[in-house]
Amino acid sequence: MRSDRNARAPLGLKIAAAGGLAFLHLPILLIFVYAFTTEEKSYQWPPPGLTAKWLAVTWNRPDVWEALGLSVRVAAISTVVAMVLGTLCAAAVSRTRFFGRETISLLVILPIALPGIITGIALRSAFNIADIPFSFWTIVLGHATFCVVVVYNNAVARFRRTSSSLIEASMDLGADGFQTFRHVVLPNIGTALLAGGMLAFALSFDEVIVTTFTAGQQATLPIWMLEELVRPRQRPVTNVVAMVVVLVTFLPILAAYYLTRDGDRVAGAGK
Amino acid sequence: MTSPSHAILPGRGGMFGTLSDALWRNPRLLLFVMLAPPLLWLGVIYLGSLFALLAQSFFSIDEFSGLIRYEWTLKTYAELLRPSNLDIIARTVIMAVSVTLASAVIAFPIAYFAARYARGKWKALFYLGAMLPLWSSYLVKIYAWKLILAKEGILNWIFAKLHLTALLEAWLALPVIGGNSLSVSYTGTFLVFVYVWLPYMILPTQAALERVPESMLEASSDLGASPAQTFRHVLLPLALPGIIAGSIFTFSLTLGDYIIPQIIGSSRLFIGQAVYAHQGTAGNIPLAAAFTVVPIVIMGFYLWMAKRQGAFDAL
Amino acid sequence: MQTAVAFSKVSRHFGQVRAVDGVDLEIGEGEFFAMLGPSGSGKTTCLRLIAGFEQPTFGHIEIFGETAEGVPPYRRNVNTVFQDYALFPHLSVADNVAYGPMIRGVPRAARMKAAEEALELVQLPGYGARQPGQLSGGQRQRVALARALVNKPKVLLLDEPLGALDLKLREQMQEELKTLQRSLGITFVFVTHDQGEALSMADRVAVFNHGRIMQVGAPEEIYRAPRSRFVADFVGSSNILPPEAVERFAGRKAWASLRPESIRLAATGGRAATVLGHSYLGAATRLTVDMDGQRLTVLLPAGADVPANGTRIEIEWKASDLHVMEDDT
């Protein structure tokens, strides 16, 4: 549907749309103000004064760095696993017609369609049954499971747009399966994979519900934040961390948007 | 230009050449190689865990020792149907329904404006305007609302500046939805749920609206329909699958969440909190597992209804 | 003349569907061969069988005397110009054309030179640096042609090569393809649903229907002596006369084809008919007439007097123009 050429939006609609967008964005902007407040004991508004000293305080906190480091490592490895699994699955589903295709799509979407608490508790009780101690790897296992879907969605959309005759053309010109993958398939789905990987990274970096069930004593950054939310002890540091998290997750999302904006609908709805 | 003189060329040889030929001759083998890792991961590890969990709901817990008795029984389900637990389920479902309806109402104007009137830069801005909150940190969003709803926070401050504090207090004095302050009331929980899940409603609705061809709206007005009639009889029915697709997210996410009501809300439990409590401190895995069956069954039914409405094409 | 492609009793089934059903076919070296038929008639599947994208369910295929079944497309010295051209969007025009040599390991300088030569051959010199997205439909099609020809294939396959082009460009490309094929001497096999294209370009035409070959022959032969009602009707348009009518004219009880342009208006001594309607075509006028309950189409050359609707007229044709068909289908 193209936009109305002659019509202009009714005023009521404009106000409702602008109001909705403001409702979505103002709370996040508020985080940026609170990161610089001088008040440490309460959430007082308006801030009595502004200071940048909490940035330095947070910078020197080893527990924050440790949590951040763990989150980055978990997100990086989960992303790699999800990219491999998601791409394989997307290639199989879009290149071949076989019995049970729908089931496979459903299986990929399930870990994100079911509430996170179900995935979390299911994995936790499975680890207990199998006597697997909680570790870095149990966190990764949980994260990779629900990250597959974003890579899969992006890759499927791109495969659908890539004409199947390109692969035939490559084989026709003498390239075998591996050469075709290297010279034709990979360059054509590369940006979609990159976008899917970035979204997977953002998803993993931010995940808390499944993580509370699959992490032992280790704290990822969201777990660190959750503890602060439940029992606030160091409000100013939490404010700064919240701001950093917003900035860190925005960058991959923007990058993913620019990588896929011509053509594929960014697989945002797949979250 | 050198050219081979034979019509059939020899193979490339080597490991890759041989493997490539073998996979080409057996497309099923290729399919198997591609599907095995994801199926092993998702089908065995994930589904396996899920079924193991569901199976545990048919065990029961020994009331004296607190240990799980591994015998098939429906005792745990009988326990699930106690009035106090039914309260938890009803409370969660009512919240999920209210959140879904409110999200649909707030999302529609944004999606409608973005799909019908915004173009060029504005269109990208609207798209990112829904995308960025969708992907920004869940905990940070909750944290932002903790700041907003705090007694000394911005919302109370605004009401005070507008001399409307009495109105807010009257609202909080209402039974059920009120409470001591916004951050410990159902109103607060509701606001945060709507805020956090709203982008999931905007994007599918907008996608459905974008797919309505301009000519269809022109045809409607050509046939004498007023803009309001066109909206009611053409646009809304065509946008409905998108709204239903969005509602799958808002409904399912609200059903299973345990962090939002824990941080912003009263002390009365939601399903997610009940699951968390039973598996954690109480160690009653069978009852926790039985509780997880509730959202699965509700969502199964919901998805079945949505599929009949054609909502999956709008995802 | 050596046989370039030979099919013997080749079938390709997709589940219950017999896309190709017992086809026997021989294509000679250096021939310009057309596979003509409606969509779903099996002609494209036959092309894909030669390229190696499909494998026969039954039967045997030889390319220049060598067995082709079980040989993957990348080991056949056969190249294809795809219907949608299938140019690689991530590569420049030159890299597209040089793709085959690149896979064969030809050094960059040599393959770029080969690519430029191939582009000159299709009259696109100096276009190498462009991206496929910047080209028009006709130019893309030439690039696709160059990309196939640079490999000096033993057989060049063209799948509806002109289908996406507009009329003027199509006629121009028909001429160019013909000239190119004559000068290179490569066997061309092309698939089309456009009978005009098949007749004007090919040395020989195979007419397909329902996965079978209905008739193979030179264009004039197919047009003048269609062996079945299907061929008569699909190749050009024809008046198909039922056996009862043919018995009266030719003395044989069989179906016959009578081309509209071979019917003339007679001054006297012809057969009586009534004009039902007419339409002006520019180069000719088409009349619909009724002759003893038999409806016929008559093509009058431009300049001839056109009788008004409802007029009683007399028509005639040479006995040799009434082609009695052997097949009953």
Short mmCIF file of C-alpha atoms in Angstrom, two decimals, chain B residues 1-12 17 20-22 24-25, chain C residues 52 55 63 66 70-77 104 114 117 150 152 154:
data_model
loop_
_atom_site.label_atom_id
_atom_site.label_comp_id
_atom_site.label_asym_id
_atom_site.label_seq_id
_atom_site.Cartn_x
_atom_site.Cartn_y
_atom_site.Cartn_z
CA MET B 1 39.98 -18.91 -24.64
CA THR B 2 41.04 -22.46 -23.97
CA SER B 3 38.28 -24.97 -24.06
CA PRO B 4 37.97 -28.58 -23.03
CA SER B 5 37.11 -30.70 -26.02
CA HIS B 6 35.04 -33.31 -24.22
CA ALA B 7 31.36 -32.93 -23.47
CA ILE B 8 31.70 -34.71 -20.13
CA LEU B 9 34.54 -33.49 -17.94
CA PRO B 10 36.43 -35.47 -15.32
CA GLY B 11 35.68 -34.72 -11.66
CA ARG B 12 37.68 -32.17 -9.71
CA GLY B 17 35.34 -32.95 -5.28
CA SER B 20 30.52 -32.81 -3.62
CA ASP B 21 29.74 -35.47 -6.23
CA ALA B 22 28.43 -37.81 -3.54
CA TRP B 24 24.94 -34.18 -5.51
CA ARG B 25 24.00 -37.77 -6.26
CA GLY C 52 21.98 -32.07 -15.66
CA GLN C 55 17.96 -36.89 -13.84
CA ILE C 63 25.97 -36.10 -25.02
CA GLU C 66 29.10 -40.10 -23.64
CA GLY C 70 24.56 -39.46 -13.02
CA VAL C 71 26.91 -36.73 -14.22
CA PRO C 72 26.40 -33.50 -12.23
CA PRO C 73 25.84 -30.25 -14.17
CA TYR C 74 29.27 -28.94 -13.21
CA ARG C 75 30.94 -31.79 -15.06
CA ARG C 76 29.04 -31.30 -18.30
CA ASN C 77 30.55 -29.09 -20.94
CA ARG C 104 38.40 -23.71 -13.86
CA ALA C 114 38.33 -13.81 -22.28
CA GLU C 117 36.14 -10.89 -25.87
CA VAL C 150 32.95 -17.84 -22.84
CA LYS C 152 32.99 -22.66 -25.43
CA LYS C 154 29.67 -28.22 -26.76
#
